[in-house]
Short mmCIF file of C-alpha atoms and ligand atoms in Angstrom, two decimals:
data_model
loop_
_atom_site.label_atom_id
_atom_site.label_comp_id
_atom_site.label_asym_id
_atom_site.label_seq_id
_atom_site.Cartn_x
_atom_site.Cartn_y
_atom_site.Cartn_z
CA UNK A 1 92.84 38.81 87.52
CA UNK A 2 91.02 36.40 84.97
CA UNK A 3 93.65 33.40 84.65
CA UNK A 4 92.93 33.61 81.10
CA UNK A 5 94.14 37.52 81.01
CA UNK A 6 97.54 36.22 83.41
CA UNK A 7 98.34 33.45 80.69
CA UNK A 8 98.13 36.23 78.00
CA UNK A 9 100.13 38.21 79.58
CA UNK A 10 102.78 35.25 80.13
CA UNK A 11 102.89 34.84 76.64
CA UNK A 12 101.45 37.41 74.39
CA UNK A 13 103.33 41.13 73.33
CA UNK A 14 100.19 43.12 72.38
CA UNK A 15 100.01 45.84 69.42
CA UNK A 16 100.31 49.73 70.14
CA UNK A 17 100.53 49.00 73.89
CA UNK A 18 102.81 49.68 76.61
CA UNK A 19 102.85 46.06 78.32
CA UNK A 20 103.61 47.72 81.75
CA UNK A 21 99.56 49.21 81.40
CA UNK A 22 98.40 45.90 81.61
CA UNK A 23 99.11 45.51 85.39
CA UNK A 24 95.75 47.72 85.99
CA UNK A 25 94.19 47.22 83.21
CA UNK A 26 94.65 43.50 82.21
CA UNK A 27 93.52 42.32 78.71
CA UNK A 28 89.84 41.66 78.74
CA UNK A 29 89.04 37.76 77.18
CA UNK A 30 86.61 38.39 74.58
CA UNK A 31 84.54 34.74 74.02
CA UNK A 32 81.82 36.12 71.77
CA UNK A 33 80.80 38.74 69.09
CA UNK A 34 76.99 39.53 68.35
CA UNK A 35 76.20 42.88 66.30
CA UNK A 36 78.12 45.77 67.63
CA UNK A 37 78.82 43.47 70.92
CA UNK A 38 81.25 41.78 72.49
CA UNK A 39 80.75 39.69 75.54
CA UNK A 40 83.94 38.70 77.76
CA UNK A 41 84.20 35.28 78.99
CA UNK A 42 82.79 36.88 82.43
CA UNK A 43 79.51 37.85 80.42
CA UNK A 44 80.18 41.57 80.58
CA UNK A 45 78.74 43.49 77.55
CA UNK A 46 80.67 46.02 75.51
CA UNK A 47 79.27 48.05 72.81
CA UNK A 48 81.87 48.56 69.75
CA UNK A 49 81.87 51.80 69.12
CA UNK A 50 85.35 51.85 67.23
CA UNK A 51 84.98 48.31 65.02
CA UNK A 52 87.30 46.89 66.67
CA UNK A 53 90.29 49.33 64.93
CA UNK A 54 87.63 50.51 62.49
CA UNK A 55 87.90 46.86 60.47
CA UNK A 56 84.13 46.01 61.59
CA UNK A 57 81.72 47.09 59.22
CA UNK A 58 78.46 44.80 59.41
CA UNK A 59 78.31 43.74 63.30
CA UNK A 60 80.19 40.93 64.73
CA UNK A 61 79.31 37.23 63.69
CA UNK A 62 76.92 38.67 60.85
CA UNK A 63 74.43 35.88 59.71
CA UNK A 64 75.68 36.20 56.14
CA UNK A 65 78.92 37.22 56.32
CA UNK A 66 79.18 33.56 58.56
CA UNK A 67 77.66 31.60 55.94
CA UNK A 68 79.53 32.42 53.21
CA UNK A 69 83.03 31.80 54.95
CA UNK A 70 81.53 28.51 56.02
CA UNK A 71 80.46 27.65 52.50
CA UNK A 72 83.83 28.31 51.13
CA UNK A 73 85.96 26.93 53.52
CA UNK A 74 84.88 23.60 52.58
CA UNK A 75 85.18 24.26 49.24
CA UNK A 76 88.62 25.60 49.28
CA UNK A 77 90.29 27.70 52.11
CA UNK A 78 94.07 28.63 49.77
CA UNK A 79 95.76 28.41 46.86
CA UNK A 80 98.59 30.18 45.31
CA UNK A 81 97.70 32.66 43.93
CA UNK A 82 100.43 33.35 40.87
CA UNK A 83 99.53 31.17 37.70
CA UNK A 84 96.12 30.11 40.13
CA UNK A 85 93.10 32.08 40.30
CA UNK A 86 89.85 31.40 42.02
CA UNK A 87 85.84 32.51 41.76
CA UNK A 88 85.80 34.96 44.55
CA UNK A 89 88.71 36.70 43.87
CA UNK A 90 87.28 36.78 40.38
CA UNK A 91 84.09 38.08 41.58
CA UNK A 92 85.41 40.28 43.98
CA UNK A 93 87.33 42.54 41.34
CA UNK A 94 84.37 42.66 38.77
CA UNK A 95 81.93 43.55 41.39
CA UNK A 96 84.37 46.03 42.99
CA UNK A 97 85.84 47.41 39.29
CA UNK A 98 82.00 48.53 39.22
CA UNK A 99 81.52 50.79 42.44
CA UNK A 100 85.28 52.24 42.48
CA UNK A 101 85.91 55.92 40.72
CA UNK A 102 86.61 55.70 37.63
CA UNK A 103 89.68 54.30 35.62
CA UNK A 104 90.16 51.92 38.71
CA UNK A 105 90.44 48.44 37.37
CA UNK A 106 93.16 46.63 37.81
CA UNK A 107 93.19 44.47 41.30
CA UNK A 108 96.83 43.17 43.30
CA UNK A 109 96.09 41.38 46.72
CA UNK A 110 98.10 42.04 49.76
CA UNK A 111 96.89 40.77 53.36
CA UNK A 112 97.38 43.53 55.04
CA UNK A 113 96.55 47.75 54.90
CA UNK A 114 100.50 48.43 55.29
CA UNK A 115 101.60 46.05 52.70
CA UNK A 116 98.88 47.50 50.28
CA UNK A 117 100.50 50.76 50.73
CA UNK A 118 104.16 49.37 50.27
CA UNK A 119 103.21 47.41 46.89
CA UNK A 120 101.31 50.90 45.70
CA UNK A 121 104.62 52.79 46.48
CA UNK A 122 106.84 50.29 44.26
CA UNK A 123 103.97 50.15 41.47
CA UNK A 124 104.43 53.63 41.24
CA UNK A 125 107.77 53.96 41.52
CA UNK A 126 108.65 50.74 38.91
CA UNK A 127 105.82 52.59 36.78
CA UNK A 128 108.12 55.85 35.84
CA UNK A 129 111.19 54.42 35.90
CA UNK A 130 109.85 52.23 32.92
CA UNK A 131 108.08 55.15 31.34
CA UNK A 132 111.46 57.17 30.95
CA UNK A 133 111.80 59.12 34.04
CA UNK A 134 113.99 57.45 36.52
CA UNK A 135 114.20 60.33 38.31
CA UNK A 136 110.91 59.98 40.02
CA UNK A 137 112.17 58.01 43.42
CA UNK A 138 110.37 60.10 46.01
CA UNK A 139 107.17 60.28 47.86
CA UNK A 140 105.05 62.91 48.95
CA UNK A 141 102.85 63.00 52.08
CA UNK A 142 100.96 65.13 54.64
CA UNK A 143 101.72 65.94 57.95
CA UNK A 144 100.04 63.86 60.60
CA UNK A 145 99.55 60.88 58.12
CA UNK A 146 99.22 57.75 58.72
CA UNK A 147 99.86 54.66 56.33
CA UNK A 148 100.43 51.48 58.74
CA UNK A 149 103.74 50.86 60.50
CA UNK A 150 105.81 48.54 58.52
CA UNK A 151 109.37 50.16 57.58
CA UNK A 152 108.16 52.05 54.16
CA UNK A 153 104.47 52.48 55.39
CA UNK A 154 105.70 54.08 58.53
CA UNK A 155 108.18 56.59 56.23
CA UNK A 156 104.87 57.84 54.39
CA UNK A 157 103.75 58.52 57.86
CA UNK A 158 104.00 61.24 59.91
CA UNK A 159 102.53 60.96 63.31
CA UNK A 160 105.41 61.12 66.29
CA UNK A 161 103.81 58.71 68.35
CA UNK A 162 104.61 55.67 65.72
CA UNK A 163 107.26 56.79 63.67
CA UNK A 164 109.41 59.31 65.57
CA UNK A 165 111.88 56.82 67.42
CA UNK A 166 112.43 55.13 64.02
CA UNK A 167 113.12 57.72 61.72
CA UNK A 168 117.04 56.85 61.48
CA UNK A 169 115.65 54.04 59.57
CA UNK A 170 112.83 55.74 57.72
CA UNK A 171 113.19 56.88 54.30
CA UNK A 172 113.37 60.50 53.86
CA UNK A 173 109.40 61.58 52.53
CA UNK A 174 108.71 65.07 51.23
CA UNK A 175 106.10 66.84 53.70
CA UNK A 176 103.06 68.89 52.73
CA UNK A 177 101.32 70.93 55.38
CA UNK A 178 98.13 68.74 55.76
CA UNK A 179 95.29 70.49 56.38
CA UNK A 180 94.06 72.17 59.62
CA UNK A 181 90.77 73.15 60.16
CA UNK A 182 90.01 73.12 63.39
CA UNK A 183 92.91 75.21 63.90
CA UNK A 184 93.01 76.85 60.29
CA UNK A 185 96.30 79.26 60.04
CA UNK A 186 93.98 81.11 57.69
CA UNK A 187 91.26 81.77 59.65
CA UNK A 188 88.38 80.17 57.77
CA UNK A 189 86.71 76.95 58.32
CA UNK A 190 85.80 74.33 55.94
CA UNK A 191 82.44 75.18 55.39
CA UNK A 192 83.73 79.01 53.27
CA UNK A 193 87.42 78.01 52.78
CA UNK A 194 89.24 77.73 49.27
CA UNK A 195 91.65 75.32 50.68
CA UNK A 196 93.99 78.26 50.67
CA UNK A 197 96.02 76.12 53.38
CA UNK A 198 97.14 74.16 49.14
CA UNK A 199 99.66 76.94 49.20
CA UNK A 200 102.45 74.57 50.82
CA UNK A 201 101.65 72.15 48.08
CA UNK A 202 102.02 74.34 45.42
CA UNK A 203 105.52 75.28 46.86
CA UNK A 204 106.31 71.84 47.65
CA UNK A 205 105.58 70.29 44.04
CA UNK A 206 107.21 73.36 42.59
CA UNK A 207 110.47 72.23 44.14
CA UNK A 208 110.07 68.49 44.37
CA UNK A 209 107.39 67.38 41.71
CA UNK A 210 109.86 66.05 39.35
CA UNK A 211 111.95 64.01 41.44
CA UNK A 212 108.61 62.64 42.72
CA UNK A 213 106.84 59.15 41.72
CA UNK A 214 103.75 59.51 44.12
CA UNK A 215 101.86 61.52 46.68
CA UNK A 216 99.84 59.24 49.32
CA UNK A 217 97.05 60.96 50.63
CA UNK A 218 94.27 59.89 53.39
CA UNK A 219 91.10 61.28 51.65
CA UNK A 220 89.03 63.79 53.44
CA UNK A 221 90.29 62.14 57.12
CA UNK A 222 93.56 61.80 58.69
CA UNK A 223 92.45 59.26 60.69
CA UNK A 224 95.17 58.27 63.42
CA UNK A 225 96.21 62.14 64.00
CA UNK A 226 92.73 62.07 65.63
CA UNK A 227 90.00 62.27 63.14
CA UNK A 228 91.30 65.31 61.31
CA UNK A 229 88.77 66.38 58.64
CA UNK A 230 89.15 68.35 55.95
CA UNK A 231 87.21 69.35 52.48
CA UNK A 232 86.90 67.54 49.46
CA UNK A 233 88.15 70.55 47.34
CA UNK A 234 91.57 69.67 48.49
CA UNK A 235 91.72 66.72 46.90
CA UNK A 236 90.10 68.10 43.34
CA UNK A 237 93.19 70.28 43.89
CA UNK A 238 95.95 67.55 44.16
CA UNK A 239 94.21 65.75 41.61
CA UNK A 240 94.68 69.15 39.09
CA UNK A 241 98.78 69.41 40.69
CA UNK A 242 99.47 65.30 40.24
CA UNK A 243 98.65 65.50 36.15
CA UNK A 244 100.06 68.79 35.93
CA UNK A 245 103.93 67.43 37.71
CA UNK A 246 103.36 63.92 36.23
CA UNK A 247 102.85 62.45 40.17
CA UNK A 248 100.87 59.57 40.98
CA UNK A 249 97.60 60.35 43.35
CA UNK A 250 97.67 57.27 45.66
CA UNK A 251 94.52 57.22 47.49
CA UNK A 252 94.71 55.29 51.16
CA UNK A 253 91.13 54.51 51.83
CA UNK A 254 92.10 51.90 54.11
CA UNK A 255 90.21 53.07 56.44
CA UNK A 256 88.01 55.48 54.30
CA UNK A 257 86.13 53.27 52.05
CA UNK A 258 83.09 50.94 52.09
CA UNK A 259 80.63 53.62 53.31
CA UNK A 260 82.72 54.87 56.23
CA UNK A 261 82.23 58.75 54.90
CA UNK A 262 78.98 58.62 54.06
CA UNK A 263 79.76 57.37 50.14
CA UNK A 264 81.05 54.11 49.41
CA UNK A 265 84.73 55.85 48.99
CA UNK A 266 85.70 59.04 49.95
CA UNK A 267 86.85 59.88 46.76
CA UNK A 268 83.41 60.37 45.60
CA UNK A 269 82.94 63.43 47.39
CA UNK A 270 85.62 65.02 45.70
CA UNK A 271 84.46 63.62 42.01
CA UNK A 272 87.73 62.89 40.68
CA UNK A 273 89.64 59.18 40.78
CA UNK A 274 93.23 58.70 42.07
CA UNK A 275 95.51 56.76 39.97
CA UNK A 276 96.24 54.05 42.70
CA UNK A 277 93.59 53.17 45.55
CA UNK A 278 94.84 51.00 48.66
CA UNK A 279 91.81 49.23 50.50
CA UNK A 280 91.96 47.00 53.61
CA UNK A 281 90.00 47.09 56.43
CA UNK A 282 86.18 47.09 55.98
CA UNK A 283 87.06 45.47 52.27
CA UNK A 284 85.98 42.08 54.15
CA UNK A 285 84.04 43.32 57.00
CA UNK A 286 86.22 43.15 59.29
CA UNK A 287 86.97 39.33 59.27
CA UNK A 288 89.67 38.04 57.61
CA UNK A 289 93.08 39.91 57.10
CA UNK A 290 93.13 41.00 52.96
CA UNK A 291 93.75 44.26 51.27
CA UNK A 292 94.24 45.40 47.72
CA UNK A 293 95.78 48.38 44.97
CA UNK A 294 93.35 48.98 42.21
CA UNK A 295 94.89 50.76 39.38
CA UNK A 296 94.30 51.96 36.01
CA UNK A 297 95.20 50.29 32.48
CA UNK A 298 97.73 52.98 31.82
CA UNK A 299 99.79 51.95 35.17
CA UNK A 300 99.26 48.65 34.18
CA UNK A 301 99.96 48.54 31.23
CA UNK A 302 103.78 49.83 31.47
CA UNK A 303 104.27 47.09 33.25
CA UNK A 304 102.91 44.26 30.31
CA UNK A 305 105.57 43.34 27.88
CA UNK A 306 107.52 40.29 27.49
CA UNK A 307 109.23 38.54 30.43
CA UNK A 308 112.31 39.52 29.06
CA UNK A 309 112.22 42.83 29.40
CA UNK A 310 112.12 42.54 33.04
CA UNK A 311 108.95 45.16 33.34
CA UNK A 312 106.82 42.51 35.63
CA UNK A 313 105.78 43.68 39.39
CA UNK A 314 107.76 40.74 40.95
CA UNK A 315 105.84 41.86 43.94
CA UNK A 316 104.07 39.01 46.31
CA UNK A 317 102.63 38.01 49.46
CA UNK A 318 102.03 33.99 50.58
CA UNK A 319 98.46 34.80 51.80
CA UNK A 320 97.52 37.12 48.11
CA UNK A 321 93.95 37.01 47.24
CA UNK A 322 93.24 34.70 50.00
CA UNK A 323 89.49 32.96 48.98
CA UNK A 324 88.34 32.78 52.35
CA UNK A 325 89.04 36.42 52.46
CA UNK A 326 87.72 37.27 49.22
CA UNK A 327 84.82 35.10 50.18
CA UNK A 328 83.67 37.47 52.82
CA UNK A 329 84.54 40.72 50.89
CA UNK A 330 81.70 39.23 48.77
CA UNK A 331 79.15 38.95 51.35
CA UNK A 332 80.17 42.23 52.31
CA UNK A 333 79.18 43.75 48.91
CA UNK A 334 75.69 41.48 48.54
CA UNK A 335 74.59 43.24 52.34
CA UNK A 336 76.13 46.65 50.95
CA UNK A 337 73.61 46.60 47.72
CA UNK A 338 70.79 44.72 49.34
CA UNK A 339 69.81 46.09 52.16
CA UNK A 340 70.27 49.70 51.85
CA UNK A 341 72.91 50.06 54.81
CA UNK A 342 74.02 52.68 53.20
CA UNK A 343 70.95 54.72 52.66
CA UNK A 344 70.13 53.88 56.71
CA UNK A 345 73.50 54.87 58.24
CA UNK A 346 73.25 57.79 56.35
CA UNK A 347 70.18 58.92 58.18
CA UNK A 348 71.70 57.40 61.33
CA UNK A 349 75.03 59.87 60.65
CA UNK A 350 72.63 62.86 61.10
CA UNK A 351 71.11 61.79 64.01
CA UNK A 352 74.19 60.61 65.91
CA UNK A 353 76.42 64.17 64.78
CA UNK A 354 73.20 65.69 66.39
CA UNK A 355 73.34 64.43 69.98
CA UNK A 356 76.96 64.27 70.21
CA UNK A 357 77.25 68.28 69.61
CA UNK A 358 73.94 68.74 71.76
CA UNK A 359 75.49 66.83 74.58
CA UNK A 360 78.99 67.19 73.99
CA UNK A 361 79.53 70.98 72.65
CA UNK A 362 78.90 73.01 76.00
CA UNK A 363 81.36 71.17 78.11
CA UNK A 364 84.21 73.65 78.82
CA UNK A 365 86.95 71.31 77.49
CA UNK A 366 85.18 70.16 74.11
CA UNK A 367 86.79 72.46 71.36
CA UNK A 368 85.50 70.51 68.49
CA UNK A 369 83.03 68.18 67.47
CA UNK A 370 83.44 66.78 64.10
CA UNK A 371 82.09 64.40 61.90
CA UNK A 372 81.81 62.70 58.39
CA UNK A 373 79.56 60.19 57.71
CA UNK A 374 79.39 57.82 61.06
CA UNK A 375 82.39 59.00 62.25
CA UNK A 376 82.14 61.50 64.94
CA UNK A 377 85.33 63.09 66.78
CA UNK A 378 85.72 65.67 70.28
CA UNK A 379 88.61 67.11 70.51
CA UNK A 380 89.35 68.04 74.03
CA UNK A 381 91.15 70.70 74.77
CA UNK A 382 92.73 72.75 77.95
CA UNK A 383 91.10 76.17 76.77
CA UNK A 384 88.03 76.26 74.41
CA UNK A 385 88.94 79.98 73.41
CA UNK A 386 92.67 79.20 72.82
CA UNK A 387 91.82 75.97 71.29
CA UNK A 388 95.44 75.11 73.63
CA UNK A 389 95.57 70.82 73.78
CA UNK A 390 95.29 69.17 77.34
CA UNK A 391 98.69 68.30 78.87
CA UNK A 392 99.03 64.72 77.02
CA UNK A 393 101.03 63.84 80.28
CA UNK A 394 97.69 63.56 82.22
CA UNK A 395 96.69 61.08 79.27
CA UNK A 396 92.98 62.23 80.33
CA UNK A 397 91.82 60.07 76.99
CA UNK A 398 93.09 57.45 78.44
CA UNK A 399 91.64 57.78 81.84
CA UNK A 400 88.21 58.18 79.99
CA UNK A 401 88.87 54.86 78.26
CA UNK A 402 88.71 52.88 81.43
CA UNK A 403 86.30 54.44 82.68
CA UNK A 404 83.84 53.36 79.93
CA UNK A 405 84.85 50.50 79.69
CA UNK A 406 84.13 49.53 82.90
CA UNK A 407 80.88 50.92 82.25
CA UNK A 408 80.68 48.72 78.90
CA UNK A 409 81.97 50.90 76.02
CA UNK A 410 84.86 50.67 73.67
CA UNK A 411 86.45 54.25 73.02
CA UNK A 412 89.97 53.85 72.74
CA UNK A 413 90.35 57.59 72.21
CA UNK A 414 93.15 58.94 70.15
CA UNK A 415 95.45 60.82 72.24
CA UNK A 416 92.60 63.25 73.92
CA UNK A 417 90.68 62.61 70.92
CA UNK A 418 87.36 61.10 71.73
CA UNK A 419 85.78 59.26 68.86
CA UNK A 420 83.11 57.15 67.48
CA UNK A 421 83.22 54.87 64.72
CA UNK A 422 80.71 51.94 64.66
CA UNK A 423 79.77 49.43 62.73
CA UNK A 424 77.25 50.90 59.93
CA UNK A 425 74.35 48.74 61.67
CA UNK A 426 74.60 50.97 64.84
CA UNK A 427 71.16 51.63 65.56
CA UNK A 428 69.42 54.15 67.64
CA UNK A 429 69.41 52.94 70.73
CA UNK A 430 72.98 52.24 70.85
CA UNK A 431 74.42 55.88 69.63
CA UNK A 432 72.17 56.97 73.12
CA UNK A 433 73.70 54.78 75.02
CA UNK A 434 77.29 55.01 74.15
CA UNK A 435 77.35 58.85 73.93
CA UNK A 436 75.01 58.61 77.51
CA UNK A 437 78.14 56.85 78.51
CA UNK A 438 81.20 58.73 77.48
CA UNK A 439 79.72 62.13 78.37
CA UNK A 440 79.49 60.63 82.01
CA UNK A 441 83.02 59.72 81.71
CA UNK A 442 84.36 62.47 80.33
CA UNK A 443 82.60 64.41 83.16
CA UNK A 444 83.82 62.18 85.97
CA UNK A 445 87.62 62.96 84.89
CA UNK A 446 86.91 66.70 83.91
CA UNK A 447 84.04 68.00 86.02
CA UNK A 448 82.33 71.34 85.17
C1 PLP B 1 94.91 50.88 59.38
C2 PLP B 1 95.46 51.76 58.35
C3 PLP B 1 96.60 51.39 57.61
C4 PLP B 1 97.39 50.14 57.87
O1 PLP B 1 96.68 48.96 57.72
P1 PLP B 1 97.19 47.64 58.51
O2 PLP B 1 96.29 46.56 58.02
O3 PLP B 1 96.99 47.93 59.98
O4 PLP B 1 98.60 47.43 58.16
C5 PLP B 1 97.03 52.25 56.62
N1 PLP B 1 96.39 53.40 56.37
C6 PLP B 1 95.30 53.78 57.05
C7 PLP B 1 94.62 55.06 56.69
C8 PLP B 1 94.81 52.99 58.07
O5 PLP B 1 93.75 53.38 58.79
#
């Protein structure tokens, strides 16, 4: 083993990760990022398929990206941020008040996705309590959601794997069938569905919209229940339910936003604006840890009235609206508007969706291949009629993990959830290689 992997593992407790795994697969010392590689301190070369947790947007060590954290950290690297303010958190909000649906305006830094989610929650919540309806201290969520893993984040959530051994200490959430279209109940799929699957919402809202404050909602992709994808009319159809029971639409584009979908937010697709948006992740490339709510005046302003009324958010985090962080979230908007990345991952999105159902689709154990925007998923499954799941005993995603990355490629699958989700910059070249790559894997551990 790499004496640098057997002094981690002396001292270090990685995330999501069952420490015992690390015997035979030790951690792998990353020295250097370049693009959508990383190089270990061996000199092996691994392509990024997944962003490193889907945080990378613009390649590792990007040029500008660099710079600009350089230039501010000389300048000014924190300050607190209640009563204090700064330039690029300034700059930050105007530029982003711009892009985001509309009504979104009103900026509170967190430093992490979770702890975005957890502020939105209380915003909410302190929102209707001051607006004359107490009553409203519940939340709403989907099945198979997932909102980070800190105590209230991980309530909102919903997949087993994270949240299941917790949930004596979980607050109690009211569930709404998420959507299922690979597996549709209905029999449709989302290309000539109605979203007739809304039904449990209607029901649900019926019974608990009044006693609720917010519903948190992943747009368009459950992301961590393995890429689930569903149609934008679903969330034209909460947005109609929320006004109509007085309930908050939180959006969670945590991992969503910044281009991910093929629009800057996923939102967009569905042409209507939540009331509260949570962003993290991609918001600063990938670099620094920072993450936001953006609200509307009306939220807002419930909450302005004089100190002694006791209406303030006396929310806060030590690291809010860090400038180094903000710093980067602005290079990450210049390279967004200048240099069409958008406009070329777009085309790129075509192309890759293309080869990985060409190469991927007639495999016996592929059921689905899905995609939106750059984001490609294959389900695996035991029986392609039966759409029945592998046994996740074998942990056959898991299996195809090492595999590639011994042969250089980063898939972390979800469960037996193959994915792909680059960096925007991916290029041609790269989308051969790295489906080249997991195909071989895939048929290594589940020959024809
Ligand atoms: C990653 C993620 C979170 C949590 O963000 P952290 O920064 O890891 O706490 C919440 N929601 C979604 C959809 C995410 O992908």
């Amino acid at each position: 083993m790499n004496y640098l992997a057997e002094k981690d593992l002396k001292y270090i407790w990685h995330p999501c990760s069952q420490m015992k795994d690390y015997e035979t697969l030790p951690p792998i010392v990353i020295d250097k990022g370049e693009g959508i590689y990383l190089y270990d301190t061996d000199g092996n070369r691994y392509v990024d398929v997944i962003s490193s947790w889907w945080c990378n947007l613009l390649g590792h060590c990007n040029p500008r990206i660099n710079e600009a954290v350089k230039k501010q950290i000389d300048n000014l690297e924190h300050v607190i941020f209640a009563n204090f303010t700064h330039k690029p958190a300034i700059t930050l909000c105007e530029r982003l008040s711009k892009i985001l649906p509309k009504g979104l305006c009103k900026f509170n830094f967190t430093d992490n996705g979770s702890s975005a989610i957890e502020a939105a929650m209380k915003v909410s919540f302190q929102y209707h309590t001051q607006t004359g309806n107490p009553q409203k201290t519940r939340f709403m969520a989907l099945t198979d959601a997932y909102h980070g893993e800190t105590i209230g984040a991980l309530s909102v959530g919903d997949c087993d794997l994270y949240t299941k051994l917790y949930k004596p200490i979980l607050m109690d959430i009211i569930r709404i069938k998420s959507p299922d279209c690979y597996r549709c109940p209905y029999g449709k799929t989302r290309e000539n569905c109605c979203c007739e699957c809304f039904e449990d919402a209607e029901k649900q809202f019926e019974k608990y919209g009044a006693e609720t404050a917010a519903i948190l909602v992943e747009p368009l992709l459950q992301g961590s229940a393995g890429m689930k994808i569903y149609p934008p009319l679903y969330l034209k159809k909460l947005r109609e339910i929320c006004d109509k029971y007085n309930v908050h639409l939180l959006a969670d584009e945590i991992a969503t936003g910044f281009g991910r979908t093929g629009k800057m937010f996923a939102f967009e697709h569905a042409g209507v604006s939540p009331d509260i948006m949570c962003l993290s992740k991609g918001l600063t490339g990938g670099y620094m840890p920072c993450a936001l709510f953006v609200t509307t005046d009306k939220i807002y302003n419930a909450f302005y009235a004089d100190y002694g009324s006791g209406k303030a958010f006396m929310h806060s985090h030590t690291y809010s609206g860090n400038p180094l962080a903000c710093s980067a979230a602005n290079a990450v908007l210049d390279i967004l508007e200048d240099d069409s990345v958008l406009k070329q991952a777009k085309e790129n999105a075509k192309y890759f969706n293309e080869i990985i159902r060409e190469k991927f689709l007639p495999h016996k154990n592929v059921g689905e291949v899905r995609s939106i925007g750059l984001i490609n998923a294959i389900e695996l499954v035991k029986d392609k009629t039966t759409k029945e799941p592998l046994d996740g005993k074998l942990r056959t995603g898991y299996q195809i993990y090492k595999k590639a990355l011994k042969k250089g490629v980063i898939l972390r699958p979800l469960g037996d959830i193959i994915y792909f989700n680059p960096p925007l910059i991916i290029e041609k070249k790269d989308m051969d290689f790295v489906t080249d790559i997991a195909l071989e894997c895939l048929n290594e551990i589940l020959p024809e």
